[in-house]
Amino acid sequence: MTAARSALAAALIAASAVAQAQQPSDASDVAPPLRAAVVAYRQGDTATAERALRALGSPSADADAWLGAVLMDRGAKAEGLKLIQRAADAGSAEGQHRLALVFINGDAGIPRNPARAIELFEKAAAQGHRRAQLNLGTLYFRGQGIQRDLVQARAWLEQAAADGDVYATYALGRAMSESAPPASADPTRAADLFRRAAEKGHMLAALRYGMALAEGSGVKQDLPAAQRWLVLAQQNGVPEAALALGDMAVRTPATRDKAANQKILQSAIAWYQAAANAGVPSGQFKLANAYLAGSGVPRDPVQAQLWYSRAAQQGLTEAQQALGVMLLTGTAGATDPVEAFKWLYLAERGGHPEARAVREKAGDKVADRDRKRGEALAQAFKPTYELPRDEGPPRLVPVRR
């Protein structure tokens, strides 16, 4: 499975602990005869769900779609796919949405076909299917399988969020926070949407709302409230919030009280350490900077190189540049011109303004074979991410919703 395919599949159908806790349990979004089965399915009891669906005296196209989903989950993919296909052909929005997910993932022996998936999402979304609207908005936002269109993304996400769905509310906030002609960012609306989703327990929304409060973006700046939301997010599995808390501490104005200033700096380092340990690349980069400069921690070039390396492996251009320089100059005790040139090539490719100048300046001191080997390694490099990437709305849509 390619990285792009994995990311898309995770974005459309993976479930988090928060998502599982918040998904509908009363099945009020399905017809009454199906509710007991759907409740069982959403609670993970596929055996009970299958029995209830098979016992229906007058099965419908929607019942076929749900039974097909249950069977797919239980490993009977051929039978499940047949039922989902039949439901979709009969005009069931649930069937169309389920079949679209099959085409997105390339499941059950069906090759991936994003264009067909989008066609099916559109049919289901036009019938008011909230998850189809949410997923269709996601695809337009990301430009995956279709040309990126922020206007269309917002239109579908507005519909998905009409009933207050927490995932769609967050997703719409993400879409409102970005700008792409002809759509402009609307930070005020975005902040309000993040607040609403955060108040319902969506921790990525809590992160975004906390950052908006910290920066005064779309909402009046309120640092104590920002800290409360960010701490809540960090304590509930969003390590990027630790990075934001570190940044808040760093931005605290210095005073004449040196002890107080040192305490604030140590607080920032502690938050960066938490973010770095959890795999946040910018947290790793900032912690490396602290070790290299001896700011808030004892100076330790070896530790600095270690943290630069982890961030560089995740594709962070600034870390690739810093690591390249350290390996070129031997700041941490040893030189490695091949690895140095690899990271400098990557930093240059990523747009770092100094990478090319550093590489060219060192060129005469590095053997031609080492330069070429470094370039070849750079061409073959693929980032290895330590965390799921939050590339846009929605991050998570539960499988069983």
mmCIF file of N, CA, C and O in Angstrom, residues 184-252:
data_model
loop_
_atom_site.group_PDB
_atom_site.id
_atom_site.type_symbol
_atom_site.label_atom_id
_atom_site.label_comp_id
_atom_site.label_asym_id
_atom_site.label_seq_id
_atom_site.Cartn_x
_atom_site.Cartn_y
_atom_site.Cartn_z
ATOM 1 N N SER A 184 -11.474 32.789 0.218
ATOM 2 C CA SER A 184 -10.588 33.400 1.205
ATOM 3 C C SER A 184 -10.795 32.748 2.563
ATOM 4 O O SER A 184 -11.869 32.217 2.857
ATOM 5 N N ALA A 185 -9.778 32.801 3.391
ATOM 6 C CA ALA A 185 -9.900 32.266 4.739
ATOM 7 C C ALA A 185 -10.870 33.114 5.543
ATOM 8 O O ALA A 185 -10.995 34.324 5.321
ATOM 9 N N ASP A 186 -11.552 32.491 6.463
ATOM 10 C CA ASP A 186 -12.478 33.186 7.358
ATOM 11 C C ASP A 186 -12.116 32.763 8.783
ATOM 12 O O ASP A 186 -12.727 31.856 9.355
ATOM 13 N N PRO A 187 -11.110 33.413 9.384
ATOM 14 C CA PRO A 187 -10.632 32.974 10.701
ATOM 15 C C PRO A 187 -11.684 33.077 11.797
ATOM 16 O O PRO A 187 -11.680 32.276 12.735
ATOM 17 N N THR A 188 -12.599 34.041 11.680
ATOM 18 C CA THR A 188 -13.642 34.174 12.701
ATOM 19 C C THR A 188 -14.573 32.969 12.673
ATOM 20 O O THR A 188 -14.898 32.383 13.712
ATOM 21 N N ARG A 189 -15.013 32.597 11.473
ATOM 22 C CA ARG A 189 -15.885 31.428 11.352
ATOM 23 C C ARG A 189 -15.124 30.169 11.751
ATOM 24 O O ARG A 189 -15.673 29.286 12.424
ATOM 25 N N ALA A 190 -13.879 30.077 11.346
ATOM 26 C CA ALA A 190 -13.086 28.893 11.679
ATOM 27 C C ALA A 190 -12.962 28.728 13.187
ATOM 28 O O ALA A 190 -13.159 27.637 13.728
ATOM 29 N N ALA A 191 -12.643 29.813 13.881
ATOM 30 C CA ALA A 191 -12.485 29.744 15.334
ATOM 31 C C ALA A 191 -13.785 29.315 16.007
ATOM 32 O O ALA A 191 -13.782 28.511 16.947
ATOM 33 N N ASP A 192 -14.909 29.832 15.522
ATOM 34 C CA ASP A 192 -16.203 29.464 16.093
ATOM 35 C C ASP A 192 -16.492 27.978 15.875
ATOM 36 O O ASP A 192 -16.977 27.289 16.781
ATOM 37 N N LEU A 193 -16.192 27.483 14.696
ATOM 38 C CA LEU A 193 -16.410 26.063 14.411
ATOM 39 C C LEU A 193 -15.506 25.181 15.265
ATOM 40 O O LEU A 193 -15.944 24.146 15.785
ATOM 41 N N PHE A 194 -14.252 25.588 15.425
ATOM 42 C CA PHE A 194 -13.344 24.826 16.269
ATOM 43 C C PHE A 194 -13.851 24.809 17.712
ATOM 44 O O PHE A 194 -13.779 23.778 18.392
ATOM 45 N N ARG A 195 -14.357 25.951 18.179
ATOM 46 C CA ARG A 195 -14.892 26.007 19.543
ATOM 47 C C ARG A 195 -16.056 25.033 19.700
ATOM 48 O O ARG A 195 -16.111 24.268 20.683
ATOM 49 N N ARG A 196 -16.967 25.058 18.751
ATOM 50 C CA ARG A 196 -18.142 24.189 18.839
ATOM 51 C C ARG A 196 -17.751 22.717 18.834
ATOM 52 O O ARG A 196 -18.295 21.906 19.606
ATOM 53 N N ALA A 197 -16.809 22.352 17.974
ATOM 54 C CA ALA A 197 -16.367 20.954 17.937
ATOM 55 C C ALA A 197 -15.589 20.593 19.201
ATOM 56 O O ALA A 197 -15.732 19.486 19.735
ATOM 57 N N ALA A 198 -14.777 21.517 19.681
ATOM 58 C CA ALA A 198 -13.991 21.255 20.888
ATOM 59 C C ALA A 198 -14.897 21.047 22.093
ATOM 60 O O ALA A 198 -14.637 20.181 22.937
ATOM 61 N N GLU A 199 -15.951 21.827 22.172
ATOM 62 C CA GLU A 199 -16.882 21.695 23.295
ATOM 63 C C GLU A 199 -17.607 20.352 23.282
ATOM 64 O O GLU A 199 -18.122 19.915 24.312
ATOM 65 N N LYS A 200 -17.632 19.690 22.120
ATOM 66 C CA LYS A 200 -18.218 18.354 22.018
ATOM 67 C C LYS A 200 -17.167 17.257 22.172
ATOM 68 O O LYS A 200 -17.465 16.081 21.980
ATOM 69 N N GLY A 201 -15.931 17.654 22.476
ATOM 70 C CA GLY A 201 -14.909 16.659 22.764
ATOM 71 C C GLY A 201 -13.955 16.321 21.652
ATOM 72 O O GLY A 201 -13.187 15.370 21.767
ATOM 73 N N HIS A 202 -13.977 17.077 20.551
ATOM 74 C CA HIS A 202 -13.056 16.802 19.442
ATOM 75 C C HIS A 202 -11.715 17.449 19.778
ATOM 76 O O HIS A 202 -11.578 18.673 19.793
ATOM 77 N N MET A 203 -10.708 16.631 20.052
ATOM 78 C CA MET A 203 -9.455 17.142 20.584
ATOM 79 C C MET A 203 -8.591 17.869 19.552
ATOM 80 O O MET A 203 -7.822 18.759 19.901
ATOM 81 N N LEU A 204 -8.701 17.509 18.280
ATOM 82 C CA LEU A 204 -7.989 18.295 17.270
ATOM 83 C C LEU A 204 -8.604 19.692 17.164
ATOM 84 O O LEU A 204 -7.904 20.678 16.934
ATOM 85 N N ALA A 205 -9.910 19.774 17.344
ATOM 86 C CA ALA A 205 -10.562 21.085 17.363
ATOM 87 C C ALA A 205 -10.110 21.876 18.585
ATOM 88 O O ALA A 205 -9.922 23.099 18.512
ATOM 89 N N ALA A 206 -9.930 21.189 19.714
ATOM 90 C CA ALA A 206 -9.421 21.862 20.915
ATOM 91 C C ALA A 206 -8.042 22.447 20.658
ATOM 92 O O ALA A 206 -7.724 23.559 21.096
ATOM 93 N N LEU A 207 -7.198 21.694 19.945
ATOM 94 C CA LEU A 207 -5.881 22.207 19.557
ATOM 95 C C LEU A 207 -6.020 23.465 18.710
ATOM 96 O O LEU A 207 -5.390 24.496 18.987
ATOM 97 N N ARG A 208 -6.850 23.397 17.678
ATOM 98 C CA ARG A 208 -7.006 24.539 16.772
ATOM 99 C C ARG A 208 -7.611 25.744 17.479
ATOM 100 O O ARG A 208 -7.215 26.882 17.242
ATOM 101 N N TYR A 209 -8.605 25.492 18.350
ATOM 102 C CA TYR A 209 -9.225 26.604 19.062
ATOM 103 C C TYR A 209 -8.236 27.217 20.051
ATOM 104 O O TYR A 209 -8.144 28.443 20.176
ATOM 105 N N GLY A 210 -7.461 26.371 20.736
ATOM 106 C CA GLY A 210 -6.446 26.888 21.643
ATOM 107 C C GLY A 210 -5.421 27.743 20.923
ATOM 108 O O GLY A 210 -5.016 28.817 21.416
ATOM 109 N N MET A 211 -5.005 27.319 19.740
ATOM 110 C CA MET A 211 -4.044 28.105 18.963
ATOM 111 C C MET A 211 -4.659 29.428 18.515
ATOM 112 O O MET A 211 -3.989 30.471 18.518
ATOM 113 N N ALA A 212 -5.943 29.401 18.128
ATOM 114 C CA ALA A 212 -6.618 30.640 17.727
ATOM 115 C C ALA A 212 -6.678 31.618 18.888
ATOM 116 O O ALA A 212 -6.432 32.828 18.724
ATOM 117 N N LEU A 213 -6.981 31.123 20.091
ATOM 118 C CA LEU A 213 -7.024 31.986 21.271
ATOM 119 C C LEU A 213 -5.641 32.530 21.609
ATOM 120 O O LEU A 213 -5.497 33.689 22.020
ATOM 121 N N ALA A 214 -4.627 31.707 21.444
ATOM 122 C CA ALA A 214 -3.260 32.145 21.750
ATOM 123 C C ALA A 214 -2.798 33.243 20.801
ATOM 124 O O ALA A 214 -2.086 34.169 21.196
ATOM 125 N N GLU A 215 -3.211 33.131 19.531
ATOM 126 C CA GLU A 215 -2.754 34.070 18.510
ATOM 127 C C GLU A 215 -3.729 35.220 18.275
ATOM 128 O O GLU A 215 -3.405 36.173 17.552
ATOM 129 N N GLY A 216 -4.929 35.127 18.849
ATOM 130 C CA GLY A 216 -5.952 36.131 18.567
ATOM 131 C C GLY A 216 -6.409 36.063 17.130
ATOM 132 O O GLY A 216 -6.710 37.079 16.511
ATOM 133 N N SER A 217 -6.476 34.853 16.587
ATOM 134 C CA SER A 217 -6.863 34.657 15.184
ATOM 135 C C SER A 217 -8.342 34.325 15.092
ATOM 136 O O SER A 217 -8.763 33.222 15.428
ATOM 137 N N GLY A 218 -9.155 35.303 14.677
ATOM 138 C CA GLY A 218 -10.585 35.088 14.534
ATOM 139 C C GLY A 218 -11.343 35.166 15.829
ATOM 140 O O GLY A 218 -12.563 34.999 15.860
ATOM 141 N N VAL A 219 -10.622 35.412 16.912
ATOM 142 C CA VAL A 219 -11.233 35.484 18.235
ATOM 143 C C VAL A 219 -10.327 36.358 19.105
ATOM 144 O O VAL A 219 -9.134 36.479 18.834
ATOM 145 N N LYS A 220 -10.902 36.967 20.131
ATOM 146 C CA LYS A 220 -10.096 37.821 21.003
ATOM 147 C C LYS A 220 -9.028 36.984 21.698
ATOM 148 O O LYS A 220 -9.310 35.896 22.199
ATOM 149 N N GLN A 221 -7.809 37.488 21.718
ATOM 150 C CA GLN A 221 -6.719 36.760 22.351
ATOM 151 C C GLN A 221 -7.024 36.547 23.831
ATOM 152 O O GLN A 221 -7.435 37.466 24.541
ATOM 153 N N ASP A 222 -6.852 35.305 24.283
ATOM 154 C CA ASP A 222 -7.112 34.951 25.675
ATOM 155 C C ASP A 222 -6.130 33.842 26.043
ATOM 156 O O ASP A 222 -6.394 32.655 25.830
ATOM 157 N N LEU A 223 -4.985 34.235 26.601
ATOM 158 C CA LEU A 223 -3.922 33.273 26.852
ATOM 159 C C LEU A 223 -4.287 32.228 27.908
ATOM 160 O O LEU A 223 -3.983 31.043 27.722
ATOM 161 N N PRO A 224 -4.939 32.606 29.018
ATOM 162 C CA PRO A 224 -5.326 31.562 29.978
ATOM 163 C C PRO A 224 -6.279 30.535 29.371
ATOM 164 O O PRO A 224 -6.135 29.334 29.595
ATOM 165 N N ALA A 225 -7.256 31.012 28.582
ATOM 166 C CA ALA A 225 -8.182 30.073 27.931
ATOM 167 C C ALA A 225 -7.451 29.216 26.902
ATOM 168 O O ALA A 225 -7.711 28.011 26.778
ATOM 169 N N ALA A 226 -6.531 29.832 26.176
ATOM 170 C CA ALA A 226 -5.737 29.077 25.199
ATOM 171 C C ALA A 226 -4.988 27.949 25.884
ATOM 172 O O ALA A 226 -4.966 26.805 25.412
ATOM 173 N N GLN A 227 -4.373 28.266 27.011
ATOM 174 C CA GLN A 227 -3.612 27.243 27.726
ATOM 175 C C GLN A 227 -4.514 26.110 28.199
ATOM 176 O O GLN A 227 -4.149 24.935 28.107
ATOM 177 N N ARG A 228 -5.716 26.445 28.674
ATOM 178 C CA ARG A 228 -6.634 25.397 29.145
ATOM 179 C C ARG A 228 -7.005 24.443 28.018
ATOM 180 O O ARG A 228 -6.981 23.220 28.192
ATOM 181 N N TRP A 229 -7.331 25.000 26.848
ATOM 182 C CA TRP A 229 -7.722 24.142 25.725
ATOM 183 C C TRP A 229 -6.540 23.310 25.236
ATOM 184 O O TRP A 229 -6.683 22.134 24.902
ATOM 185 N N LEU A 230 -5.353 23.920 25.193
ATOM 186 C CA LEU A 230 -4.185 23.201 24.701
ATOM 187 C C LEU A 230 -3.769 22.090 25.662
ATOM 188 O O LEU A 230 -3.389 20.996 25.230
ATOM 189 N N VAL A 231 -3.828 22.363 26.951
ATOM 190 C CA VAL A 231 -3.505 21.321 27.934
ATOM 191 C C VAL A 231 -4.505 20.170 27.817
ATOM 192 O O VAL A 231 -4.130 18.993 27.867
ATOM 193 N N LEU A 232 -5.784 20.502 27.652
ATOM 194 C CA LEU A 232 -6.805 19.470 27.480
ATOM 195 C C LEU A 232 -6.498 18.602 26.265
ATOM 196 O O LEU A 232 -6.571 17.363 26.333
ATOM 197 N N ALA A 233 -6.142 19.236 25.157
ATOM 198 C CA ALA A 233 -5.816 18.480 23.947
ATOM 199 C C ALA A 233 -4.585 17.609 24.157
ATOM 200 O O ALA A 233 -4.558 16.436 23.768
ATOM 201 N N GLN A 234 -3.561 18.184 24.791
ATOM 202 C CA GLN A 234 -2.329 17.428 25.008
ATOM 203 C C GLN A 234 -2.575 16.224 25.910
ATOM 204 O O GLN A 234 -2.043 15.133 25.672
ATOM 205 N N GLN A 235 -3.424 16.384 26.909
ATOM 206 C CA GLN A 235 -3.709 15.293 27.837
ATOM 207 C C GLN A 235 -4.592 14.223 27.206
ATOM 208 O O GLN A 235 -4.725 13.131 27.768
ATOM 209 N N ASN A 236 -5.191 14.545 26.077
ATOM 210 C CA ASN A 236 -6.094 13.611 25.420
ATOM 211 C C ASN A 236 -5.585 13.171 24.053
ATOM 212 O O ASN A 236 -6.355 12.964 23.119
ATOM 213 N N GLY A 237 -4.261 13.051 23.960
ATOM 214 C CA GLY A 237 -3.688 12.388 22.798
ATOM 215 C C GLY A 237 -3.352 13.240 21.608
ATOM 216 O O GLY A 237 -3.201 12.720 20.501
ATOM 217 N N VAL A 238 -3.212 14.557 21.776
ATOM 218 C CA VAL A 238 -2.826 15.434 20.668
ATOM 219 C C VAL A 238 -1.481 16.069 21.013
ATOM 220 O O VAL A 238 -1.424 17.151 21.611
ATOM 221 N N PRO A 239 -0.366 15.422 20.662
ATOM 222 C CA PRO A 239 0.949 15.927 21.081
ATOM 223 C C PRO A 239 1.330 17.254 20.450
ATOM 224 O O PRO A 239 2.181 17.970 20.977
ATOM 225 N N GLU A 240 0.705 17.608 19.328
ATOM 226 C CA GLU A 240 0.982 18.913 18.724
ATOM 227 C C GLU A 240 0.626 20.054 19.675
ATOM 228 O O GLU A 240 1.160 21.155 19.565
ATOM 229 N N ALA A 241 -0.282 19.779 20.617
ATOM 230 C CA ALA A 241 -0.652 20.804 21.592
ATOM 231 C C ALA A 241 0.527 21.144 22.504
ATOM 232 O O ALA A 241 0.664 22.292 22.950
ATOM 233 N N ALA A 242 1.378 20.157 22.793
ATOM 234 C CA ALA A 242 2.572 20.431 23.599
ATOM 235 C C ALA A 242 3.495 21.404 22.868
ATOM 236 O O ALA A 242 4.090 22.302 23.485
ATOM 237 N N LEU A 243 3.621 21.242 21.563
ATOM 238 C CA LEU A 243 4.412 22.176 20.766
ATOM 239 C C LEU A 243 3.835 23.586 20.880
ATOM 240 O O LEU A 243 4.575 24.565 21.079
ATOM 241 N N ALA A 244 2.513 23.712 20.762
ATOM 242 C CA ALA A 244 1.869 25.024 20.856
ATOM 243 C C ALA A 244 2.060 25.632 22.243
ATOM 244 O O ALA A 244 2.267 26.850 22.381
ATOM 245 N N LEU A 245 2.019 24.813 23.281
ATOM 246 C CA LEU A 245 2.249 25.316 24.635
ATOM 247 C C LEU A 245 3.693 25.782 24.803
ATOM 248 O O LEU A 245 3.959 26.794 25.470
ATOM 249 N N GLY A 246 4.628 25.067 24.204
ATOM 250 C CA GLY A 246 6.015 25.522 24.231
ATOM 251 C C GLY A 246 6.183 26.851 23.536
ATOM 252 O O GLY A 246 6.888 27.751 24.030
ATOM 253 N N ASP A 247 5.536 27.004 22.396
ATOM 254 C CA ASP A 247 5.614 28.263 21.660
ATOM 255 C C ASP A 247 5.002 29.413 22.462
ATOM 256 O O ASP A 247 5.495 30.548 22.442
ATOM 257 N N MET A 248 3.898 29.121 23.163
ATOM 258 C CA MET A 248 3.294 30.148 24.015
ATOM 259 C C MET A 248 4.278 30.606 25.095
ATOM 260 O O MET A 248 4.415 31.807 25.369
ATOM 261 N N ALA A 249 4.955 29.650 25.705
ATOM 262 C CA ALA A 249 5.911 30.000 26.757
ATOM 263 C C ALA A 249 7.062 30.836 26.203
ATOM 264 O O ALA A 249 7.475 31.827 26.821
ATOM 265 N N VAL A 250 7.562 30.460 25.034
ATOM 266 C CA VAL A 250 8.676 31.195 24.423
ATOM 267 C C VAL A 250 8.284 32.634 24.114
ATOM 268 O O VAL A 250 9.108 33.556 24.210
ATOM 269 N N ARG A 251 7.008 32.833 23.733
ATOM 270 C CA ARG A 251 6.561 34.188 23.388
ATOM 271 C C ARG A 251 6.256 35.060 24.603
ATOM 272 O O ARG A 251 5.951 36.247 24.454
ATOM 273 N N THR A 252 6.351 34.504 25.803
ATOM 274 C CA THR A 252 6.095 35.299 27.004
ATOM 275 C C THR A 252 7.155 36.386 27.132
ATOM 276 O O THR A 252 8.358 36.096 27.102
#
